[in-house]
Amino acid sequence: MTNIIDELEWRGAINQQTDSEGLRAYVETESISLYCGVDPTGDSMHIGHLIPFMMLKRFQAFGHHPFILIGGATGTIGDPSGRTTERQLQTMETVQHNVDSLTRQMEKLFAVDTDNTLTLVNNYDWTHSLTLLDFLRDFGKFFNINTMLAKDIVASRLETGISFTEFTYQILQSMDFLHLFQNNNVRMQIGGADQWGNITAGLDLIRKKEGADAKAFGLTIPLMLKADGTKFGKTAGGAVWLDPEKTTPYEFYQFWVNQDDRDVIKYLKFFTFLTKEEIDALEVKVETEPHLREAQRILAAEMTKFVHSEADLNDALAISEALFSGNVKNLTSKQIEEGFKNMPTVETETLDQNLVDWLIELGIEPSKRQAREDITNGAISINGDRIKELDFVVTSDHSFDGKFIIVRKGKKKYTLVKLISK
């Protein structure tokens, strides 16, 4: 495929376009500059945020010039898109902290320092000195209230109410598109399906300011739903974050490897850079050898490498194998901390104690009788080693770096014992 639009179409990545024929013709002969924005509503993106930014990477791979916009200004207001209630306004200090955090994430994900074909911008830079009168005269004058009220993002809020602050959000986002069009020759904005109203508002402003013939385009990406109809990216534990402190690389890997057979090919198309031939081959394997879960494992590996690193992927694989086999003795303390994050955990100062008494003290066994029975029957393992001796004494030699001891009772019941200093 030589045209990026063909690439996006087979990946199922196009929802709406403002001028499909015009865009196809433009990218056939020109390198287009385009942008996508994210507001700093938190100090980390989650995997749902990745969807439009992966599209930017695809445009980049076809020789086009992506811009990533971090909304240091719009983040102080709050986008009403997809919400039924007002956002809680954040302090300027919180917004700036979030801007710094998201900037670091973007720089890591997209190698901004080493790649001069991608530009990172912050809309606070061109809005912070704007006066209220300038805003009303130079921009507000070009927005028709009736048109703004008809936008889905506003119309859906009219019954419950929307503040003037959030009502004007589409003006601010339109100003971004106009600024980048005028100063950076950015011709297209892309975003999620809920951004259609904001994107078309920006196109209207550009044409009112620059003339009806101004070449500018908008494109949205489909809302991603799982096969069961629920929203992609949400789990029982909440969002799947890109920040390893919020979602560890092991948890991140496990999220992808546990995807439904009905969804995995769609996710491979959206999130990886595997070729059509590679994905088609995996689709056949999903149909003929679903038990091997090869498509899921490749999806998980590709995403963990992209968001984290090859080393983090190797850690995730080592943890997964150790938990599956029960052979945890070769794990590092870092891998244990990551892989056992959500396992039952107890803390103790006690060492150099008989195993029977130690298990009772930690609450792993309810009584001496049960503890002796489980040890004798080989149901107790310490760091992967089955212990059958009733006189076994637990010492610091049985710990990982003096930090952890892993107790397994039966086949799958793990307890992480954290050692604390006296």
GROMACS .gro file of C-alpha atoms in nm:
model
  422
    1MET     CA    1   0.000   0.000   0.000
    2THR     CA    2   0.140   0.338  -0.102
    3ASN     CA    3  -0.145   0.560   0.020
    4ILE     CA    4  -0.192   0.602   0.394
    5ILE     CA    5  -0.571   0.611   0.345
    6ASP     CA    6  -0.566   0.256   0.204
    7GLU     CA    7  -0.362   0.152   0.508
    8LEU     CA    8  -0.611   0.306   0.750
    9GLU     CA    9  -0.910   0.158   0.568
   10TRP     CA   10  -0.793  -0.204   0.586
   11ARG     CA   11  -0.710  -0.152   0.952
   12GLY     CA   12  -1.068  -0.032   1.010
   13ALA     CA   13  -0.932   0.294   1.151
   14ILE     CA   14  -1.154   0.550   0.978
   15ASN     CA   15  -1.487   0.658   1.121
   16GLN     CA   16  -1.569   0.994   0.958
   17GLN     CA   17  -1.389   1.224   0.716
   18THR     CA   18  -1.474   1.577   0.611
   19ASP     CA   19  -1.347   1.535   0.253
   20SER     CA   20  -1.242   1.179   0.178
   21GLU     CA   21  -1.166   1.231  -0.192
   22GLY     CA   22  -0.979   1.556  -0.129
   23LEU     CA   23  -0.769   1.400   0.147
   24ARG     CA   24  -0.683   1.094  -0.060
   25ALA     CA   25  -0.571   1.313  -0.348
   26TYR     CA   26  -0.371   1.542  -0.118
   27VAL     CA   27  -0.171   1.267   0.056
   28GLU     CA   28  -0.108   1.100  -0.279
   29THR     CA   29   0.117   1.387  -0.388
   30GLU     CA   30   0.197   1.587  -0.072
   31SER     CA   31   0.344   1.521   0.269
   32ILE     CA   32   0.067   1.634   0.501
   33SER     CA   33   0.122   1.785   0.846
   34LEU     CA   34  -0.147   1.671   1.090
   35TYR     CA   35  -0.212   1.679   1.461
   36CYS     CA   36  -0.389   1.513   1.748
   37GLY     CA   37  -0.426   1.654   2.098
   38VAL     CA   38  -0.453   1.524   2.452
   39ASP     CA   39  -0.556   1.725   2.757
   40PRO     CA   40  -0.361   1.687   3.084
   41THR     CA   41  -0.659   1.576   3.292
   42GLY     CA   42  -0.429   1.327   3.469
   43ASP     CA   43  -0.059   1.260   3.505
   44SER     CA   44  -0.064   0.955   3.276
   45MET     CA   45  -0.233   0.845   2.958
   46HIS     CA   46  -0.420   0.516   2.947
   47ILE     CA   47  -0.439   0.278   2.654
   48GLY     CA   48  -0.753   0.442   2.517
   49HIS     CA   49  -0.549   0.758   2.455
   50LEU     CA   50  -0.312   0.558   2.236
   51ILE     CA   51  -0.568   0.492   1.962
   52PRO     CA   52  -0.542   0.822   1.770
   53PHE     CA   53  -0.170   0.857   1.841
   54MET     CA   54  -0.101   0.521   1.678
   55MET     CA   55  -0.266   0.671   1.370
   56LEU     CA   56  -0.017   0.959   1.386
   57LYS     CA   57   0.264   0.702   1.385
   58ARG     CA   58   0.116   0.542   1.075
   59PHE     CA   59   0.108   0.874   0.893
   60GLN     CA   60   0.468   0.928   0.999
   61ALA     CA   61   0.567   0.588   0.857
   62PHE     CA   62   0.423   0.698   0.521
   63GLY     CA   63   0.637   1.013   0.515
   64HIS     CA   64   0.392   1.262   0.667
   65HIS     CA   65   0.460   1.504   0.955
   66PRO     CA   66   0.267   1.450   1.280
   67PHE     CA   67   0.225   1.707   1.557
   68ILE     CA   68   0.131   1.603   1.910
   69LEU     CA   69  -0.052   1.875   2.100
   70ILE     CA   70  -0.063   1.868   2.479
   71GLY     CA   71  -0.345   2.092   2.601
   72GLY     CA   72  -0.186   2.303   2.871
   73ALA     CA   73  -0.457   2.562   2.801
   74THR     CA   74  -0.757   2.345   2.713
   75GLY     CA   75  -0.675   2.122   3.010
   76THR     CA   76  -0.756   2.410   3.243
   77ILE     CA   77  -1.110   2.425   3.095
   78GLY     CA   78  -1.219   2.065   3.040
   79ASP     CA   79  -1.354   1.902   2.726
   80PRO     CA   80  -1.728   1.825   2.760
   81SER     CA   81  -1.704   1.551   2.496
   82GLY     CA   82  -1.835   1.216   2.614
   83ARG     CA   83  -1.939   1.350   2.955
   84THR     CA   84  -2.279   1.402   3.116
   85THR     CA   85  -2.149   1.622   3.398
   86GLU     CA   86  -1.908   1.911   3.444
   87ARG     CA   87  -1.542   1.835   3.500
   88GLN     CA   88  -1.389   1.935   3.830
   89LEU     CA   89  -1.151   2.223   3.755
   90GLN     CA   90  -0.789   2.152   3.845
   91THR     CA   91  -0.544   2.400   3.990
   92MET     CA   92  -0.290   2.550   3.752
   93GLU     CA   93  -0.016   2.371   3.950
   94THR     CA   94  -0.186   2.035   3.893
   95VAL     CA   95  -0.236   2.108   3.524
   96GLN     CA   96   0.134   2.196   3.486
   97HIS     CA   97   0.239   1.880   3.672
   98ASN     CA   98   0.021   1.674   3.436
   99VAL     CA   99   0.158   1.857   3.131
  100ASP     CA  100   0.513   1.771   3.238
  101SER     CA  101   0.418   1.406   3.298
  102LEU     CA  102   0.239   1.363   2.963
  103THR     CA  103   0.523   1.538   2.782
  104ARG     CA  104   0.771   1.287   2.922
  105GLN     CA  105   0.544   0.999   2.818
  106MET     CA  106   0.510   1.132   2.465
  107GLU     CA  107   0.883   1.193   2.434
  108LYS     CA  108   0.950   0.833   2.536
  109LEU     CA  109   0.679   0.677   2.318
  110PHE     CA  110   0.754   0.876   2.007
  111ALA     CA  111   1.129   0.946   2.042
  112VAL     CA  112   1.075   1.320   1.994
  113ASP     CA  113   1.440   1.407   2.061
  114THR     CA  114   1.575   1.175   1.793
  115ASP     CA  115   1.301   1.209   1.533
  116ASN     CA  116   1.275   1.541   1.351
  117THR     CA  117   0.964   1.427   1.164
  118LEU     CA  118   0.747   1.461   1.475
  119THR     CA  119   0.679   1.783   1.668
  120LEU     CA  120   0.546   1.826   2.022
  121VAL     CA  121   0.353   2.149   2.101
  122ASN     CA  122   0.157   2.295   2.394
  123ASN     CA  123  -0.143   2.520   2.327
  124TYR     CA  124  -0.074   2.721   2.643
  125ASP     CA  125   0.214   2.881   2.449
  126TRP     CA  126  -0.019   3.068   2.211
  127THR     CA  127  -0.315   3.132   2.442
  128HIS     CA  128  -0.179   3.240   2.782
  129SER     CA  129  -0.126   3.604   2.680
  130LEU     CA  130  -0.461   3.638   2.498
  131THR     CA  131  -0.692   3.897   2.654
  132LEU     CA  132  -1.066   3.844   2.698
  133LEU     CA  133  -1.142   4.122   2.450
  134ASP     CA  134  -0.907   3.968   2.191
  135PHE     CA  135  -1.074   3.632   2.242
  136LEU     CA  136  -1.423   3.774   2.192
  137ARG     CA  137  -1.335   4.001   1.898
  138ASP     CA  138  -1.087   3.781   1.709
  139PHE     CA  139  -1.247   3.441   1.764
  140GLY     CA  140  -1.586   3.450   1.939
  141LYS     CA  141  -1.725   3.667   1.658
  142PHE     CA  142  -1.682   3.377   1.413
  143PHE     CA  143  -1.891   3.127   1.612
  144ASN     CA  144  -2.266   3.109   1.569
  145ILE     CA  145  -2.447   3.017   1.891
  146ASN     CA  146  -2.710   2.813   1.705
  147THR     CA  147  -2.437   2.607   1.537
  148MET     CA  148  -2.257   2.551   1.867
  149LEU     CA  149  -2.578   2.441   2.038
  150ALA     CA  150  -2.641   2.186   1.763
  151LYS     CA  151  -2.306   2.011   1.818
  152ASP     CA  152  -2.358   1.672   1.984
  153ILE     CA  153  -2.112   1.754   2.262
  154VAL     CA  154  -2.329   2.052   2.365
  155ALA     CA  155  -2.676   1.926   2.267
  156SER     CA  156  -2.635   1.617   2.486
  157ARG     CA  157  -2.574   1.841   2.786
  158LEU     CA  158  -2.855   2.093   2.746
  159GLU     CA  159  -3.094   1.906   2.975
  160THR     CA  160  -2.845   1.851   3.257
  161GLY     CA  161  -2.671   2.183   3.197
  162ILE     CA  162  -2.334   2.301   3.071
  163SER     CA  163  -2.126   2.591   3.198
  164PHE     CA  164  -2.015   2.877   2.975
  165THR     CA  165  -1.659   2.756   3.040
  166GLU     CA  166  -1.712   2.411   2.889
  167PHE     CA  167  -1.943   2.558   2.622
  168THR     CA  168  -1.648   2.760   2.487
  169TYR     CA  169  -1.415   2.459   2.476
  170GLN     CA  170  -1.482   2.406   2.105
  171ILE     CA  171  -1.368   2.763   2.037
  172LEU     CA  172  -1.035   2.698   2.210
  173GLN     CA  173  -0.980   2.374   2.021
  174SER     CA  174  -1.069   2.550   1.696
  175MET     CA  175  -0.811   2.816   1.777
  176ASP     CA  176  -0.549   2.541   1.806
  177PHE     CA  177  -0.628   2.410   1.459
  178LEU     CA  178  -0.617   2.763   1.316
  179HIS     CA  179  -0.286   2.843   1.489
  180LEU     CA  180  -0.119   2.525   1.364
  181PHE     CA  181  -0.263   2.579   1.015
  182GLN     CA  182  -0.128   2.934   0.998
  183ASN     CA  183   0.208   2.878   1.168
  184ASN     CA  184   0.300   2.516   1.095
  185ASN     CA  185   0.107   2.438   0.776
  186VAL     CA  186  -0.091   2.172   0.965
  187ARG     CA  187  -0.371   2.064   0.731
  188MET     CA  188  -0.552   1.796   0.928
  189GLN     CA  189  -0.675   1.715   1.277
  190ILE     CA  190  -0.753   1.359   1.383
  191GLY     CA  191  -0.924   1.237   1.698
  192GLY     CA  192  -1.166   0.992   1.851
  193ALA     CA  193  -1.526   0.968   1.732
  194ASP     CA  194  -1.638   1.205   2.009
  195GLN     CA  195  -1.416   1.482   1.868
  196TRP     CA  196  -1.608   1.525   1.541
  197GLY     CA  197  -1.789   1.839   1.660
  198ASN     CA  198  -1.467   2.002   1.781
  199ILE     CA  199  -1.280   1.913   1.463
  200THR     CA  200  -1.547   2.048   1.228
  201ALA     CA  201  -1.568   2.367   1.436
  202GLY     CA  202  -1.196   2.416   1.375
  203LEU     CA  203  -1.239   2.363   1.001
  204ASP     CA  204  -1.518   2.623   0.994
  205LEU     CA  205  -1.293   2.876   1.170
  206ILE     CA  206  -1.005   2.814   0.931
  207ARG     CA  207  -1.229   2.872   0.628
  208LYS     CA  208  -1.381   3.188   0.776
  209LYS     CA  209  -1.034   3.325   0.851
  210GLU     CA  210  -0.839   3.191   0.554
  211GLY     CA  211  -1.103   3.162   0.283
  212ALA     CA  212  -1.340   2.892   0.165
  213ASP     CA  213  -1.071   2.728  -0.049
  214ALA     CA  214  -0.835   2.664   0.241
  215LYS     CA  215  -0.722   2.301   0.222
  216ALA     CA  216  -0.787   2.150   0.564
  217PHE     CA  217  -0.926   1.812   0.667
  218GLY     CA  218  -1.072   1.628   0.962
  219LEU     CA  219  -1.074   1.256   1.035
  220THR     CA  220  -1.207   1.058   1.330
  221ILE     CA  221  -1.136   0.706   1.446
  222PRO     CA  222  -1.415   0.462   1.542
  223LEU     CA  223  -1.519   0.424   1.902
  224MET     CA  224  -1.353   0.105   2.013
  225LEU     CA  225  -1.583  -0.144   2.182
  226LYS     CA  226  -1.507  -0.498   2.291
  227ALA     CA  227  -1.699  -0.790   2.143
  228ASP     CA  228  -1.925  -0.794   2.449
  229GLY     CA  229  -2.023  -0.431   2.388
  230THR     CA  230  -1.826  -0.279   2.677
  231LYS     CA  231  -1.575   0.001   2.638
  232PHE     CA  232  -1.221  -0.094   2.544
  233GLY     CA  233  -0.946  -0.028   2.796
  234LYS     CA  234  -1.146  -0.069   3.114
  235THR     CA  235  -1.090  -0.362   3.349
  236ALA     CA  236  -1.227  -0.466   3.684
  237GLY     CA  237  -0.931  -0.284   3.836
  238GLY     CA  238  -0.992   0.036   3.639
  239ALA     CA  239  -0.803   0.192   3.350
  240VAL     CA  240  -0.489   0.036   3.201
  241TRP     CA  241  -0.230   0.311   3.239
  242LEU     CA  242   0.089   0.371   3.043
  243ASP     CA  243   0.270   0.478   3.361
  244PRO     CA  244   0.448   0.167   3.500
  245GLU     CA  245   0.388   0.295   3.854
  246LYS     CA  246   0.011   0.278   3.796
  247THR     CA  247  -0.004  -0.034   3.576
  248THR     CA  248   0.310  -0.248   3.593
  249PRO     CA  249   0.457  -0.383   3.268
  250TYR     CA  250   0.354  -0.733   3.384
  251GLU     CA  251  -0.009  -0.620   3.438
  252PHE     CA  252   0.008  -0.437   3.105
  253TYR     CA  253   0.129  -0.753   2.929
  254GLN     CA  254  -0.139  -0.962   3.096
  255PHE     CA  255  -0.412  -0.721   2.986
  256TRP     CA  256  -0.324  -0.776   2.621
  257VAL     CA  257  -0.256  -1.149   2.643
  258ASN     CA  258  -0.601  -1.206   2.796
  259GLN     CA  259  -0.796  -1.046   2.510
  260ASP     CA  260  -1.095  -1.226   2.360
  261ASP     CA  261  -1.041  -1.418   2.035
  262ARG     CA  262  -1.317  -1.202   1.885
  263ASP     CA  263  -1.120  -0.882   1.953
  264VAL     CA  264  -0.755  -0.970   1.909
  265ILE     CA  265  -0.730  -0.923   1.531
  266LYS     CA  266  -0.896  -0.582   1.554
  267TYR     CA  267  -0.644  -0.480   1.819
  268LEU     CA  268  -0.352  -0.609   1.613
  269LYS     CA  269  -0.469  -0.386   1.328
  270PHE     CA  270  -0.515  -0.081   1.550
  271PHE     CA  271  -0.216  -0.104   1.779
  272THR     CA  272   0.067  -0.285   1.603
  273PHE     CA  273   0.272  -0.225   1.292
  274LEU     CA  274   0.252  -0.584   1.174
  275THR     CA  275   0.183  -0.614   0.802
  276LYS     CA  276  -0.146  -0.723   0.649
  277GLU     CA  277   0.008  -1.058   0.560
  278GLU     CA  278   0.128  -1.117   0.918
  279ILE     CA  279  -0.209  -1.026   1.068
  280ASP     CA  280  -0.400  -1.233   0.814
  281ALA     CA  281  -0.182  -1.533   0.907
  282LEU     CA  282  -0.256  -1.476   1.277
  283GLU     CA  283  -0.627  -1.453   1.200
  284VAL     CA  284  -0.611  -1.802   1.051
  285LYS     CA  285  -0.438  -1.929   1.366
  286VAL     CA  286  -0.707  -1.775   1.586
  287GLU     CA  287  -0.963  -1.975   1.388
  288THR     CA  288  -0.769  -2.303   1.366
  289GLU     CA  289  -0.552  -2.305   1.682
  290PRO     CA  290  -0.723  -2.074   1.933
  291HIS     CA  291  -0.584  -2.268   2.230
  292LEU     CA  292  -0.229  -2.157   2.144
  293ARG     CA  293  -0.328  -1.788   2.178
  294GLU     CA  294  -0.044  -1.690   1.948
  295ALA     CA  295  -0.219  -1.373   1.828
  296GLN     CA  296  -0.269  -1.257   2.187
  297ARG     CA  297   0.091  -1.329   2.282
  298ILE     CA  298   0.224  -1.136   1.983
  299LEU     CA  299  -0.013  -0.846   2.053
  300ALA     CA  300   0.100  -0.837   2.417
  301ALA     CA  301   0.467  -0.850   2.321
  302GLU     CA  302   0.438  -0.575   2.060
  303MET     CA  303   0.248  -0.342   2.292
  304THR     CA  304   0.471  -0.402   2.596
  305LYS     CA  305   0.784  -0.331   2.390
  306PHE     CA  306   0.630  -0.017   2.242
  307VAL     CA  307   0.497   0.137   2.564
  308HIS     CA  308   0.768   0.009   2.800
  309SER     CA  309   1.081  -0.169   2.670
  310GLU     CA  310   1.228  -0.498   2.557
  311ALA     CA  311   1.365  -0.549   2.909
  312ASP     CA  312   1.020  -0.494   3.061
  313LEU     CA  313   0.874  -0.745   2.816
  314ASN     CA  314   1.136  -1.000   2.918
  315ASP     CA  315   1.048  -0.939   3.285
  316ALA     CA  316   0.677  -0.986   3.209
  317LEU     CA  317   0.749  -1.313   3.026
  318ALA     CA  318   0.968  -1.439   3.311
  319ILE     CA  319   0.701  -1.357   3.570
  320SER     CA  320   0.428  -1.520   3.360
  321GLU     CA  321   0.630  -1.839   3.314
  322ALA     CA  322   0.725  -1.854   3.682
  323LEU     CA  323   0.367  -1.816   3.801
  324PHE     CA  324   0.245  -2.074   3.552
  325SER     CA  325   0.510  -2.333   3.639
  326GLY     CA  326   0.550  -2.248   4.008
  327ASN     CA  327   0.927  -2.217   3.958
  328VAL     CA  328   0.978  -1.872   4.106
  329LYS     CA  329   1.332  -1.916   4.242
  330ASN     CA  330   1.499  -1.748   3.942
  331LEU     CA  331   1.294  -1.429   3.965
  332THR     CA  332   1.461  -1.108   4.074
  333SER     CA  333   1.323  -0.903   4.363
  334LYS     CA  334   1.210  -0.641   4.109
  335GLN     CA  335   1.017  -0.906   3.913
  336ILE     CA  336   0.863  -1.037   4.234
  337GLU     CA  337   0.749  -0.690   4.338
  338GLU     CA  338   0.589  -0.643   3.997
  339GLY     CA  339   0.438  -0.987   3.947
  340PHE     CA  340   0.302  -1.026   4.300
  341LYS     CA  341   0.165  -0.673   4.329
  342ASN     CA  342  -0.194  -0.793   4.359
  343MET     CA  343  -0.127  -1.121   4.538
  344PRO     CA  344  -0.219  -1.167   4.907
  345THR     CA  345   0.062  -1.000   5.100
  346VAL     CA  346   0.171  -1.009   5.464
  347GLU     CA  347   0.454  -0.829   5.643
  348THR     CA  348   0.670  -0.974   5.917
  349GLU     CA  349   0.981  -0.910   6.121
  350THR     CA  350   0.996  -1.275   6.223
  351LEU     CA  351   1.266  -1.507   6.086
  352ASP     CA  352   1.469  -1.795   6.225
  353GLN     CA  353   1.146  -1.967   6.325
  354ASN     CA  354   1.006  -2.315   6.273
  355LEU     CA  355   0.797  -2.329   5.954
  356VAL     CA  356   0.485  -2.457   6.131
  357ASP     CA  357   0.481  -2.168   6.379
  358TRP     CA  358   0.580  -1.917   6.112
  359LEU     CA  359   0.289  -2.012   5.882
  360ILE     CA  360   0.042  -1.980   6.172
  361GLU     CA  361   0.183  -1.642   6.279
  362LEU     CA  362   0.144  -1.509   5.924
  363GLY     CA  363  -0.213  -1.639   5.896
  364ILE     CA  364  -0.128  -1.868   5.605
  365GLU     CA  365  -0.229  -2.172   5.811
  366PRO     CA  366  -0.516  -2.176   6.064
  367SER     CA  367  -0.368  -2.431   6.307
  368LYS     CA  368  -0.064  -2.642   6.386
  369ARG     CA  369  -0.251  -2.955   6.287
  370GLN     CA  370  -0.335  -2.815   5.941
  371ALA     CA  371   0.015  -2.675   5.896
  372ARG     CA  372   0.178  -3.009   5.978
  373GLU     CA  373  -0.061  -3.192   5.747
  374ASP     CA  374   0.004  -2.956   5.455
  375ILE     CA  375   0.382  -2.968   5.502
  376THR     CA  376   0.386  -3.349   5.529
  377ASN     CA  377   0.170  -3.379   5.216
  378GLY     CA  378   0.402  -3.152   5.015
  379ALA     CA  379   0.144  -2.872   4.979
  380ILE     CA  380   0.379  -2.598   5.105
  381SER     CA  381   0.651  -2.445   4.889
  382ILE     CA  382   0.898  -2.175   4.987
  383ASN     CA  383   1.031  -1.981   4.687
  384GLY     CA  384   0.935  -2.267   4.459
  385ASP     CA  385   1.096  -2.540   4.670
  386ARG     CA  386   0.856  -2.795   4.821
  387ILE     CA  387   0.915  -2.832   5.192
  388LYS     CA  388   0.823  -3.159   5.367
  389GLU     CA  389   1.034  -3.134   5.683
  390LEU     CA  390   0.838  -3.038   5.993
  391ASP     CA  391   1.155  -2.903   6.158
  392PHE     CA  392   1.234  -2.668   5.867
  393VAL     CA  393   1.346  -2.324   5.992
  394VAL     CA  394   1.279  -2.011   5.786
  395THR     CA  395   1.582  -1.777   5.773
  396SER     CA  396   1.698  -1.474   5.575
  397ASP     CA  397   1.880  -1.716   5.344
  398HIS     CA  398   1.537  -1.809   5.207
  399SER     CA  399   1.460  -1.450   5.100
  400PHE     CA  400   1.504  -1.260   4.777
  401ASP     CA  401   1.757  -0.986   4.855
  402GLY     CA  402   1.635  -0.975   5.213
  403LYS     CA  403   1.302  -0.837   5.092
  404PHE     CA  404   1.058  -1.114   5.004
  405ILE     CA  405   0.971  -1.477   5.062
  406ILE     CA  406   0.712  -1.646   4.839
  407VAL     CA  407   0.490  -1.907   5.002
  408ARG     CA  408   0.271  -2.129   4.789
  409LYS     CA  409   0.000  -2.345   4.939
  410GLY     CA  410  -0.140  -2.602   4.702
  411LYS     CA  411  -0.107  -2.539   4.330
  412LYS     CA  412  -0.201  -2.174   4.294
  413LYS     CA  413  -0.248  -2.008   4.633
  414TYR     CA  414   0.045  -1.769   4.662
  415THR     CA  415   0.129  -1.536   4.953
  416LEU     CA  416   0.400  -1.273   4.926
  417VAL     CA  417   0.579  -1.225   5.256
  418LYS     CA  418   0.748  -0.885   5.288
  419LEU     CA  419   1.032  -0.874   5.535
  420ILE     CA  420   1.056  -0.558   5.741
  421SER     CA  421   1.346  -0.453   5.960
  422LYS     CA  422   1.312  -0.473   6.337
   0.00000   0.00000   0.00000
